[in-house]
């Protein structure tokens, strides 16, 4: 079956080398493996975390810190499931602060409500206004962190960014922050607040990772309208 045949390059061996892997069953017919952290375990967002497997069943990892992410997929193809898994991994780092916005509505992220610092569902007027206010506050927090890092000795913070050690020092307030916006196009296409939300989100993905703030945006069609290029390019 076509879903059981997977070619891939092997550039470390030779630029012309091709590895052809053939399975005995179509990948779509295989049951998904159990997530290693489904029942127990903790996470350090500075280290790789298990996210899935490739076509051959080999583990695929994702490092949350110092990166912003975009998840794009047509409806009912696992977009929200993927984003929720990243949020769950972040929640397993006890230092991590969660800012979760389920703009499409529904209960997909309801399990996070008791532990999230920010949690909002929907795209009504008050929901969008809440998001604008919260994003302004998050931008102010990012600026505060920049000043904290600027004031640290070079031997403590040699690269001018949050480290694993600095994130654990509670007196500094440099703990990790994850921003998740599912169906983010409802933010950026809003007639009244879309431009401001776009500017705030772009600032977050440009400067936030150095200061321990990382974002994940999900949308059905990650084009320039749904996800402005100032965000997606970064």
Tab-separated table of N, CA, C and O in Angstrom, residues 105-234:
chain	number	residue	atom	x	y	z
A	105	UNK	N	-14.703	28.515	20.456
A	105	UNK	CA	-15.723	28.086	21.396
A	105	UNK	C	-15.653	26.593	21.647
A	105	UNK	O	-14.861	25.868	21.039
A	106	UNK	N	-16.475	26.111	22.559
A	106	UNK	CA	-16.483	24.688	22.886
A	106	UNK	C	-15.632	24.377	24.099
A	106	UNK	O	-15.080	25.269	24.756
A	107	UNK	N	-15.509	23.086	24.388
A	107	UNK	CA	-14.868	22.644	25.633
A	107	UNK	C	-13.548	21.920	25.397
A	107	UNK	O	-13.097	21.162	26.249
A	108	UNK	N	-12.914	22.152	24.236
A	108	UNK	CA	-11.689	21.416	23.911
A	108	UNK	C	-10.586	21.622	24.944
A	108	UNK	O	-9.761	20.732	25.154
A	109	UNK	N	-10.538	22.796	25.570
A	109	UNK	CA	-9.478	23.097	26.532
A	109	UNK	C	-10.008	23.229	27.960
A	109	UNK	O	-9.314	23.747	28.829
A	110	UNK	N	-11.219	22.735	28.186
A	110	UNK	CA	-11.851	22.920	29.490
A	110	UNK	C	-11.053	22.299	30.627
A	110	UNK	O	-11.075	22.799	31.758
A	111	UNK	N	-10.331	21.221	30.353
A	111	UNK	CA	-9.566	20.564	31.415
A	111	UNK	C	-8.467	21.460	31.972
A	111	UNK	O	-7.993	21.239	33.087
A	112	UNK	N	-8.062	22.477	31.207
A	112	UNK	CA	-7.009	23.378	31.664
A	112	UNK	C	-7.541	24.522	32.530
A	112	UNK	O	-6.752	25.243	33.145
A	113	UNK	N	-8.846	24.727	32.539
A	113	UNK	CA	-9.415	25.883	33.227
A	113	UNK	C	-8.969	26.010	34.687
A	113	UNK	O	-8.664	27.116	35.144
A	114	UNK	N	-8.883	24.910	35.456
A	114	UNK	CA	-8.488	25.068	36.859
A	114	UNK	C	-7.023	25.471	37.059
A	114	UNK	O	-6.668	25.941	38.146
A	115	UNK	N	-6.174	25.282	36.051
A	115	UNK	CA	-4.746	25.535	36.254
A	115	UNK	C	-4.205	26.658	35.385
A	115	UNK	O	-3.071	27.097	35.593
A	116	UNK	N	-4.982	27.129	34.410
A	116	UNK	CA	-4.489	28.155	33.500
A	116	UNK	C	-4.514	29.528	34.165
A	116	UNK	O	-5.439	29.858	34.913
A	117	UNK	N	-3.481	30.326	33.877
A	117	UNK	CA	-3.442	31.700	34.368
A	117	UNK	C	-4.470	32.550	33.629
A	117	UNK	O	-5.144	33.396	34.232
A	118	UNK	N	-4.584	32.327	32.328
A	118	UNK	CA	-5.601	32.969	31.495
A	118	UNK	C	-6.335	31.869	30.738
A	118	UNK	O	-5.707	31.001	30.137
A	119	UNK	N	-7.664	31.928	30.752
A	119	UNK	CA	-8.459	30.939	30.026
A	119	UNK	C	-9.729	31.622	29.540
A	119	UNK	O	-10.500	32.174	30.330
A	120	UNK	N	-9.918	31.609	28.218
A	120	UNK	CA	-11.089	32.285	27.643
A	120	UNK	C	-11.606	31.500	26.452
A	120	UNK	O	-10.829	30.977	25.650
A	121	UNK	N	-12.923	31.431	26.341
A	121	UNK	CA	-13.560	30.664	25.278
A	121	UNK	C	-14.517	31.582	24.513
A	121	UNK	O	-15.317	32.302	25.123
A	122	UNK	N	-14.420	31.561	23.170
A	122	UNK	CA	-15.377	32.284	22.346
A	122	UNK	C	-14.812	33.532	21.695
A	122	UNK	O	-13.658	33.917	21.931
A	123	UNK	N	-15.634	34.145	20.838
A	123	UNK	CA	-15.213	35.347	20.129
A	123	UNK	C	-16.265	36.444	20.200
A	123	UNK	O	-16.390	37.270	19.301
A	124	UNK	N	-17.051	36.451	21.279
A	124	UNK	CA	-17.984	37.545	21.499
A	124	UNK	C	-17.215	38.828	21.814
A	124	UNK	O	-16.001	38.805	22.046
A	125	UNK	N	-17.920	39.938	21.854
A	125	UNK	CA	-17.277	41.234	22.070
A	125	UNK	C	-16.461	41.235	23.352
A	125	UNK	O	-15.302	41.668	23.379
A	126	UNK	N	-17.040	40.723	24.443
A	126	UNK	CA	-16.313	40.738	25.716
A	126	UNK	C	-15.122	39.784	25.694
A	126	UNK	O	-14.113	40.033	26.362
A	127	UNK	N	-15.213	38.698	24.911
A	127	UNK	CA	-14.081	37.775	24.805
A	127	UNK	C	-12.901	38.441	24.093
A	127	UNK	O	-11.747	38.294	24.512
A	128	UNK	N	-13.179	39.161	23.024
A	128	UNK	CA	-12.119	39.832	22.283
A	128	UNK	C	-11.520	40.960	23.113
A	128	UNK	O	-10.290	41.141	23.149
A	129	UNK	N	-12.349	41.705	23.798
A	129	UNK	CA	-11.848	42.784	24.645
A	129	UNK	C	-10.993	42.234	25.783
A	129	UNK	O	-9.978	42.835	26.164
A	130	UNK	N	-11.394	41.100	26.331
A	130	UNK	CA	-10.585	40.441	27.359
A	130	UNK	C	-9.214	40.085	26.799
A	130	UNK	O	-8.181	40.296	27.448
A	131	UNK	N	-9.193	39.535	25.580
A	131	UNK	CA	-7.934	39.134	24.960
A	131	UNK	C	-7.028	40.332	24.729
A	131	UNK	O	-5.815	40.259	24.961
A	132	UNK	N	-7.592	41.448	24.281
A	132	UNK	CA	-6.782	42.654	24.052
A	132	UNK	C	-6.148	43.127	25.351
A	132	UNK	O	-4.949	43.417	25.414
A	133	UNK	N	-6.953	43.188	26.402
A	133	UNK	CA	-6.430	43.627	27.705
A	133	UNK	C	-5.348	42.684	28.208
A	133	UNK	O	-4.289	43.121	28.688
A	134	UNK	N	-5.582	41.380	28.079
A	134	UNK	CA	-4.609	40.396	28.563
A	134	UNK	C	-3.318	40.455	27.753
A	134	UNK	O	-2.223	40.330	28.307
A	135	UNK	N	-3.410	40.647	26.448
A	135	UNK	CA	-2.219	40.719	25.611
A	135	UNK	C	-1.421	41.990	25.897
A	135	UNK	O	-0.184	41.982	25.844
A	136	UNK	N	-2.092	43.074	26.192
A	136	UNK	CA	-1.381	44.293	26.600
A	136	UNK	C	-0.596	44.041	27.883
A	136	UNK	O	0.564	44.457	28.010
A	137	UNK	N	-1.235	43.352	28.826
A	137	UNK	CA	-0.552	43.043	30.082
A	137	UNK	C	0.625	42.102	29.849
A	137	UNK	O	1.680	42.255	30.481
A	138	UNK	N	0.472	41.159	28.925
A	138	UNK	CA	1.561	40.239	28.626
A	138	UNK	C	2.727	40.979	27.972
A	138	UNK	O	3.894	40.666	28.232
A	139	UNK	N	2.425	41.966	27.157
A	139	UNK	CA	3.492	42.771	26.562
A	139	UNK	C	4.240	43.562	27.640
A	139	UNK	O	5.474	43.666	27.611
A	140	UNK	N	3.499	44.100	28.610
A	140	UNK	CA	4.154	44.811	29.720
A	140	UNK	C	5.027	43.852	30.531
A	140	UNK	O	6.124	44.227	30.972
A	141	UNK	N	4.546	42.627	30.719
A	141	UNK	CA	5.348	41.624	31.425
A	141	UNK	C	6.623	41.309	30.654
A	141	UNK	O	7.694	41.141	31.252
A	142	UNK	N	6.530	41.237	29.342
A	142	UNK	CA	7.710	40.977	28.524
A	142	UNK	C	8.728	42.111	28.678
A	142	UNK	O	9.935	41.859	28.783
A	143	UNK	N	8.266	43.340	28.712
A	143	UNK	CA	9.163	44.479	28.882
A	143	UNK	C	9.803	44.467	30.267
A	143	UNK	O	10.974	44.805	30.424
A	144	UNK	N	9.027	44.065	31.285
A	144	UNK	CA	9.603	43.941	32.632
A	144	UNK	C	10.720	42.909	32.649
A	144	UNK	O	11.781	43.132	33.234
A	145	UNK	N	10.477	41.785	31.993
A	145	UNK	CA	11.489	40.737	31.947
A	145	UNK	C	12.751	41.212	31.233
A	145	UNK	O	13.860	40.843	31.627
A	146	UNK	N	12.572	42.009	30.195
A	146	UNK	CA	13.740	42.530	29.479
A	146	UNK	C	14.614	43.358	30.412
A	146	UNK	O	15.858	43.271	30.372
A	147	UNK	N	13.984	44.145	31.273
A	147	UNK	CA	14.748	44.968	32.211
A	147	UNK	C	15.422	44.109	33.280
A	147	UNK	O	16.549	44.404	33.705
A	148	UNK	N	14.736	43.054	33.720
A	148	UNK	CA	15.335	42.148	34.699
A	148	UNK	C	16.590	41.502	34.119
A	148	UNK	O	17.650	41.465	34.766
A	149	UNK	N	16.483	40.994	32.899
A	149	UNK	CA	17.629	40.345	32.259
A	149	UNK	C	18.749	41.341	32.009
A	149	UNK	O	19.940	41.020	32.179
A	150	UNK	N	18.390	42.565	31.635
A	150	UNK	CA	19.406	43.598	31.405
A	150	UNK	C	20.205	43.885	32.673
A	150	UNK	O	21.395	44.210	32.618
A	151	UNK	N	19.556	43.752	33.831
A	151	UNK	CA	20.221	44.047	35.087
A	151	UNK	C	21.000	42.892	35.687
A	151	UNK	O	21.658	43.059	36.723
A	152	UNK	N	20.970	41.724	35.063
A	152	UNK	CA	21.692	40.571	35.595
A	152	UNK	C	23.158	40.594	35.153
A	152	UNK	O	23.462	41.036	34.048
A	153	UNK	N	24.072	40.120	35.990
A	153	UNK	CA	25.488	40.052	35.598
A	153	UNK	C	25.689	39.160	34.386
A	153	UNK	O	24.948	38.199	34.182
A	154	UNK	N	26.681	39.450	33.590
A	154	UNK	CA	26.923	38.701	32.358
A	154	UNK	C	27.255	37.240	32.633
A	154	UNK	O	26.931	36.368	31.829
A	155	UNK	N	27.882	36.942	33.773
A	155	UNK	CA	28.207	35.550	34.058
A	155	UNK	C	26.974	34.752	34.473
A	155	UNK	O	26.974	33.517	34.423
A	156	UNK	N	25.900	35.442	34.873
A	156	UNK	CA	24.654	34.775	35.235
A	156	UNK	C	23.766	34.590	34.011
A	156	UNK	O	23.080	33.575	33.861
A	157	UNK	N	23.785	35.568	33.125
A	157	UNK	CA	22.945	35.533	31.926
A	157	UNK	C	23.787	35.945	30.717
A	157	UNK	O	23.624	37.037	30.170
A	158	UNK	N	24.703	35.089	30.266
A	158	UNK	CA	25.671	35.475	29.237
A	158	UNK	C	25.063	35.727	27.865
A	158	UNK	O	25.626	36.470	27.064
A	159	UNK	N	23.910	35.116	27.566
A	159	UNK	CA	23.312	35.249	26.242
A	159	UNK	C	22.094	36.163	26.232
A	159	UNK	O	21.349	36.218	25.252
A	160	UNK	N	21.862	36.876	27.328
A	160	UNK	CA	20.737	37.816	27.432
A	160	UNK	C	19.390	37.153	27.158
A	160	UNK	O	18.526	37.724	26.480
A	161	UNK	N	19.215	35.957	27.663
A	161	UNK	CA	17.930	35.279	27.539
A	161	UNK	C	17.713	34.386	28.753
A	161	UNK	O	18.653	34.063	29.488
A	162	UNK	N	16.468	34.007	28.958
A	162	UNK	CA	16.112	33.169	30.097
A	162	UNK	C	16.746	31.787	29.942
A	162	UNK	O	16.717	31.195	28.868
A	163	UNK	N	17.333	31.302	31.008
A	163	UNK	CA	17.885	29.952	31.034
A	163	UNK	C	17.044	29.079	31.961
A	163	UNK	O	16.179	29.570	32.706
A	164	UNK	N	17.306	27.798	31.935
A	164	UNK	CA	16.603	26.865	32.805
A	164	UNK	C	16.795	27.260	34.268
A	164	UNK	O	15.852	27.232	35.070
A	165	UNK	N	18.008	27.643	34.611
A	165	UNK	CA	18.307	28.013	35.990
A	165	UNK	C	17.584	29.300	36.391
A	165	UNK	O	17.006	29.399	37.480
A	166	UNK	N	17.593	30.297	35.508
A	166	UNK	CA	16.935	31.569	35.829
A	166	UNK	C	15.422	31.391	35.936
A	166	UNK	O	14.775	32.036	36.764
A	167	UNK	N	14.851	30.514	35.127
A	167	UNK	CA	13.407	30.283	35.175
A	167	UNK	C	12.975	29.676	36.502
A	167	UNK	O	11.814	29.810	36.904
A	168	UNK	N	13.901	29.007	37.183
A	168	UNK	CA	13.576	28.371	38.458
A	168	UNK	C	13.751	29.300	39.650
A	168	UNK	O	13.377	28.935	40.768
A	169	UNK	N	14.306	30.480	39.421
A	169	UNK	CA	14.480	31.446	40.504
A	169	UNK	C	13.220	32.304	40.617
A	169	UNK	O	13.005	33.244	39.864
A	170	UNK	N	12.377	31.989	41.568
A	170	UNK	CA	11.059	32.607	41.670
A	170	UNK	C	11.137	34.111	41.903
A	170	UNK	O	10.250	34.860	41.479
A	171	UNK	N	12.197	34.560	42.562
A	171	UNK	CA	12.281	35.994	42.867
A	171	UNK	C	12.468	36.837	41.615
A	171	UNK	O	12.177	38.052	41.625
A	172	UNK	N	12.937	36.230	40.525
A	172	UNK	CA	13.147	36.963	39.280
A	172	UNK	C	11.876	37.045	38.433
A	172	UNK	O	11.749	37.939	37.591
A	173	UNK	N	10.961	36.124	38.617
A	173	UNK	CA	9.734	36.116	37.821
A	173	UNK	C	9.977	35.849	36.352
A	173	UNK	O	9.322	36.447	35.488
A	174	UNK	N	10.900	34.954	36.054
A	174	UNK	CA	11.225	34.625	34.665
A	174	UNK	C	10.747	33.227	34.282
A	174	UNK	O	11.300	32.594	33.393
A	175	UNK	N	9.713	32.757	34.950
A	175	UNK	CA	9.165	31.437	34.660
A	175	UNK	C	8.611	31.396	33.234
A	175	UNK	O	8.233	32.422	32.667
A	176	UNK	N	8.546	30.216	32.615
A	176	UNK	CA	8.026	30.109	31.250
A	176	UNK	C	6.545	30.485	31.165
A	176	UNK	O	5.766	30.233	32.097
A	177	UNK	N	6.165	31.077	30.049
A	177	UNK	CA	4.769	31.412	29.759
A	177	UNK	C	4.427	30.884	28.371
A	177	UNK	O	5.114	31.184	27.398
A	178	UNK	N	3.358	30.097	28.284
A	178	UNK	CA	2.877	29.595	26.998
A	178	UNK	C	1.583	30.305	26.634
A	178	UNK	O	0.619	30.310	27.401
A	179	UNK	N	1.564	30.902	25.436
A	179	UNK	CA	0.366	31.529	24.881
A	179	UNK	C	-0.182	30.624	23.776
A	179	UNK	O	0.539	30.304	22.824
A	180	UNK	N	-1.430	30.202	23.891
A	180	UNK	CA	-2.082	29.371	22.882
A	180	UNK	C	-3.329	30.093	22.386
A	180	UNK	O	-4.157	30.535	23.201
A	181	UNK	N	-3.451	30.212	21.059
A	181	UNK	CA	-4.644	30.817	20.458
A	181	UNK	C	-5.153	29.862	19.383
A	181	UNK	O	-4.539	29.734	18.315
A	182	UNK	N	-6.245	29.164	19.675
A	182	UNK	CA	-6.831	28.242	18.702
A	182	UNK	C	-7.875	28.987	17.876
A	182	UNK	O	-8.715	29.708	18.429
A	183	UNK	N	-7.834	28.791	16.550
A	183	UNK	CA	-8.618	29.558	15.580
A	183	UNK	C	-8.269	31.043	15.676
A	183	UNK	O	-9.124	31.911	15.819
A	184	UNK	N	-6.975	31.306	15.568
A	184	UNK	CA	-6.459	32.657	15.771
A	184	UNK	C	-6.961	33.646	14.717
A	184	UNK	O	-6.890	34.867	14.928
A	185	UNK	N	-7.446	33.148	13.571
A	185	UNK	CA	-7.935	34.072	12.555
A	185	UNK	C	-9.091	34.920	13.072
A	185	UNK	O	-9.315	36.038	12.598
A	186	UNK	N	-9.816	34.443	14.069
A	186	UNK	CA	-10.916	35.220	14.646
A	186	UNK	C	-10.389	36.443	15.392
A	186	UNK	O	-11.112	37.430	15.526
A	187	UNK	N	-9.170	36.359	15.870
A	187	UNK	CA	-8.511	37.534	16.456
A	187	UNK	C	-8.110	38.526	15.375
A	187	UNK	O	-8.505	39.692	15.399
A	188	UNK	N	-7.318	38.049	14.422
A	188	UNK	CA	-6.651	38.943	13.483
A	188	UNK	C	-7.579	39.508	12.413
A	188	UNK	O	-7.256	40.521	11.796
A	189	UNK	N	-8.733	38.877	12.203
A	189	UNK	CA	-9.695	39.384	11.236
A	189	UNK	C	-10.783	40.228	11.899
A	189	UNK	O	-11.711	40.683	11.224
A	190	UNK	N	-10.660	40.467	13.202
A	190	UNK	CA	-11.686	41.236	13.907
A	190	UNK	C	-11.686	42.681	13.401
A	190	UNK	O	-10.627	43.307	13.297
A	191	UNK	N	-12.860	43.235	13.087
A	191	UNK	CA	-12.906	44.572	12.481
A	191	UNK	C	-12.423	45.695	13.387
A	191	UNK	O	-11.929	46.723	12.897
A	192	UNK	N	-12.559	45.545	14.690
A	192	UNK	CA	-12.199	46.627	15.610
A	192	UNK	C	-10.839	46.420	16.270
A	192	UNK	O	-10.078	47.371	16.434
A	193	UNK	N	-10.514	45.202	16.660
A	193	UNK	CA	-9.307	44.956	17.442
A	193	UNK	C	-8.265	44.100	16.726
A	193	UNK	O	-7.220	43.787	17.300
A	194	UNK	N	-8.549	43.716	15.485
A	194	UNK	CA	-7.654	42.812	14.782
A	194	UNK	C	-6.243	43.349	14.620
A	194	UNK	O	-5.259	42.627	14.834
A	195	UNK	N	-6.107	44.615	14.248
A	195	UNK	CA	-4.785	45.199	14.017
A	195	UNK	C	-3.966	45.265	15.296
A	195	UNK	O	-2.758	44.991	15.296
A	196	UNK	N	-4.617	45.613	16.405
A	196	UNK	CA	-3.874	45.668	17.668
A	196	UNK	C	-3.469	44.277	18.130
A	196	UNK	O	-2.325	44.071	18.580
A	197	UNK	N	-4.369	43.318	18.006
A	197	UNK	CA	-4.016	41.953	18.385
A	197	UNK	C	-2.892	41.419	17.506
A	197	UNK	O	-1.999	40.705	17.984
A	198	UNK	N	-2.917	41.771	16.233
A	198	UNK	CA	-1.835	41.369	15.331
A	198	UNK	C	-0.505	41.959	15.787
A	198	UNK	O	0.518	41.252	15.838
A	199	UNK	N	-0.493	43.247	16.119
A	199	UNK	CA	0.746	43.901	16.548
A	199	UNK	C	1.262	43.312	17.852
A	199	UNK	O	2.470	43.080	18.018
A	200	UNK	N	0.365	43.031	18.787
A	200	UNK	CA	0.773	42.456	20.065
A	200	UNK	C	1.323	41.043	19.886
A	200	UNK	O	2.343	40.678	20.473
A	201	UNK	N	0.651	40.244	19.050
A	201	UNK	CA	1.104	38.879	18.816
A	201	UNK	C	2.439	38.856	18.080
A	201	UNK	O	3.319	38.044	18.386
A	202	UNK	N	2.609	39.760	17.120
A	202	UNK	CA	3.878	39.819	16.391
A	202	UNK	C	5.023	40.196	17.316
A	202	UNK	O	6.115	39.616	17.251
A	203	UNK	N	4.779	41.141	18.195
A	203	UNK	CA	5.808	41.523	19.158
A	203	UNK	C	6.167	40.345	20.053
A	203	UNK	O	7.334	40.138	20.406
A	204	UNK	N	5.137	39.536	20.380
A	204	UNK	CA	5.361	38.391	21.265
A	204	UNK	C	6.248	37.339	20.608
A	204	UNK	O	7.126	36.763	21.244
A	205	UNK	N	6.014	37.070	19.311
A	205	UNK	CA	6.809	36.032	18.661
A	205	UNK	C	8.201	36.541	18.280
A	205	UNK	O	9.129	35.742	18.114
A	206	UNK	N	8.354	37.838	18.148
A	206	UNK	CA	9.670	38.391	17.826
A	206	UNK	C	10.579	38.439	19.056
A	206	UNK	O	11.735	38.037	19.009
A	207	UNK	N	10.045	38.936	20.160
A	207	UNK	CA	10.890	39.173	21.338
A	207	UNK	C	10.635	38.197	22.475
A	207	UNK	O	11.512	37.985	23.325
A	208	UNK	N	9.453	37.607	22.504
A	208	UNK	CA	9.062	36.794	23.642
A	208	UNK	C	9.953	35.613	23.968
A	208	UNK	O	10.265	35.381	25.142
A	209	UNK	N	10.401	34.830	22.958
A	209	UNK	CA	11.178	33.629	23.292
A	209	UNK	C	12.421	33.891	24.135
A	209	UNK	O	12.764	33.080	25.001
A	210	UNK	N	13.096	35.006	23.922
A	210	UNK	CA	14.282	35.309	24.726
A	210	UNK	C	13.934	35.535	26.186
A	210	UNK	O	14.768	35.343	27.067
A	211	UNK	N	12.697	35.943	26.429
A	211	UNK	CA	12.285	36.272	27.785
A	211	UNK	C	11.381	35.209	28.390
A	211	UNK	O	10.661	35.461	29.357
A	212	UNK	N	11.394	34.011	27.819
A	212	UNK	CA	10.658	32.898	28.402
A	212	UNK	C	9.203	32.824	28.004
A	212	UNK	O	8.430	32.096	28.629
A	213	UNK	N	8.792	33.563	26.964
A	213	UNK	CA	7.401	33.560	26.503
A	213	UNK	C	7.357	32.925	25.115
A	213	UNK	O	8.026	33.393	24.191
A	214	UNK	N	6.600	31.857	24.957
A	214	UNK	CA	6.504	31.202	23.651
A	214	UNK	C	5.034	31.011	23.309
A	214	UNK	O	4.189	30.868	24.183
A	215	UNK	N	4.732	31.061	22.006
A	215	UNK	CA	3.344	31.094	21.552
A	215	UNK	C	3.057	29.980	20.566
A	215	UNK	O	3.943	29.507	19.852
A	216	UNK	N	1.796	29.578	20.533
A	216	UNK	CA	1.324	28.595	19.559
A	216	UNK	C	0.002	29.086	18.984
A	216	UNK	O	-0.967	29.289	19.724
A	217	UNK	N	-0.025	29.289	17.663
A	217	UNK	CA	-1.226	29.752	16.982
A	217	UNK	C	-1.750	28.638	16.089
A	217	UNK	O	-0.984	27.983	15.369
A	218	UNK	N	-3.052	28.412	16.121
A	218	UNK	CA	-3.667	27.374	15.299
A	218	UNK	C	-4.757	27.988	14.437
A	218	UNK	O	-5.533	28.836	14.903
A	219	UNK	N	-4.794	27.572	13.179
A	219	UNK	CA	-5.796	28.081	12.255
A	219	UNK	C	-6.013	27.064	11.149
A	219	UNK	O	-5.149	26.222	10.873
A	220	UNK	N	-7.167	27.131	10.504
A	220	UNK	CA	-7.482	26.164	9.460
A	220	UNK	C	-6.670	26.406	8.196
A	220	UNK	O	-6.294	25.464	7.507
A	221	UNK	N	-6.417	27.647	7.881
A	221	UNK	CA	-5.698	27.968	6.657
A	221	UNK	C	-4.672	29.044	6.984
A	221	UNK	O	-5.009	30.236	7.039
A	222	UNK	N	-3.418	28.689	7.209
A	222	UNK	CA	-2.412	29.674	7.646
A	222	UNK	C	-1.922	30.559	6.505
A	222	UNK	O	-0.755	30.548	6.135
A	223	UNK	N	-2.840	31.332	5.908
A	223	UNK	CA	-2.444	32.287	4.875
A	223	UNK	C	-2.250	33.656	5.510
A	223	UNK	O	-2.387	33.826	6.729
A	224	UNK	N	-1.944	34.660	4.690
A	224	UNK	CA	-1.599	35.977	5.220
A	224	UNK	C	-2.772	36.639	5.927
A	224	UNK	O	-2.569	37.477	6.811
A	225	UNK	N	-3.993	36.277	5.551
A	225	UNK	CA	-5.164	36.878	6.198
A	225	UNK	C	-5.424	36.248	7.542
A	225	UNK	O	-5.704	36.939	8.534
A	226	UNK	N	-5.363	34.921	7.607
A	226	UNK	CA	-5.640	34.218	8.850
A	226	UNK	C	-4.507	34.349	9.852
A	226	UNK	O	-4.723	34.430	11.061
A	227	UNK	N	-3.266	34.367	9.331
A	227	UNK	CA	-2.080	34.473	10.175
A	227	UNK	C	-1.130	35.463	9.514
A	227	UNK	O	-0.390	35.099	8.591
A	228	UNK	N	-1.140	36.722	9.933
A	228	UNK	CA	-0.334	37.753	9.277
A	228	UNK	C	1.125	37.345	9.137
A	228	UNK	O	1.691	36.673	10.004
A	229	UNK	N	1.742	37.761	8.040
A	229	UNK	CA	3.104	37.340	7.735
A	229	UNK	C	4.115	37.804	8.774
A	229	UNK	O	5.147	37.172	8.959
A	230	UNK	N	3.830	38.911	9.449
A	230	UNK	CA	4.737	39.351	10.510
A	230	UNK	C	4.854	38.344	11.629
A	230	UNK	O	5.836	38.293	12.346
A	231	UNK	N	3.814	37.509	11.782
A	231	UNK	CA	3.822	36.446	12.792
A	231	UNK	C	4.390	35.159	12.191
A	231	UNK	O	5.311	34.563	12.732
A	232	UNK	N	3.840	34.741	11.050
A	232	UNK	CA	4.247	33.454	10.476
A	232	UNK	C	5.708	33.461	10.047
A	232	UNK	O	6.384	32.428	10.130
A	233	UNK	N	6.233	34.591	9.596
A	233	UNK	CA	7.628	34.649	9.165
A	233	UNK	C	8.599	34.494	10.324
A	233	UNK	O	9.782	34.195	10.120
A	234	UNK	N	8.108	34.699	11.538
A	234	UNK	CA	8.962	34.597	12.708
A	234	UNK	C	8.703	33.346	13.526
A	234	UNK	O	9.149	33.240	14.659
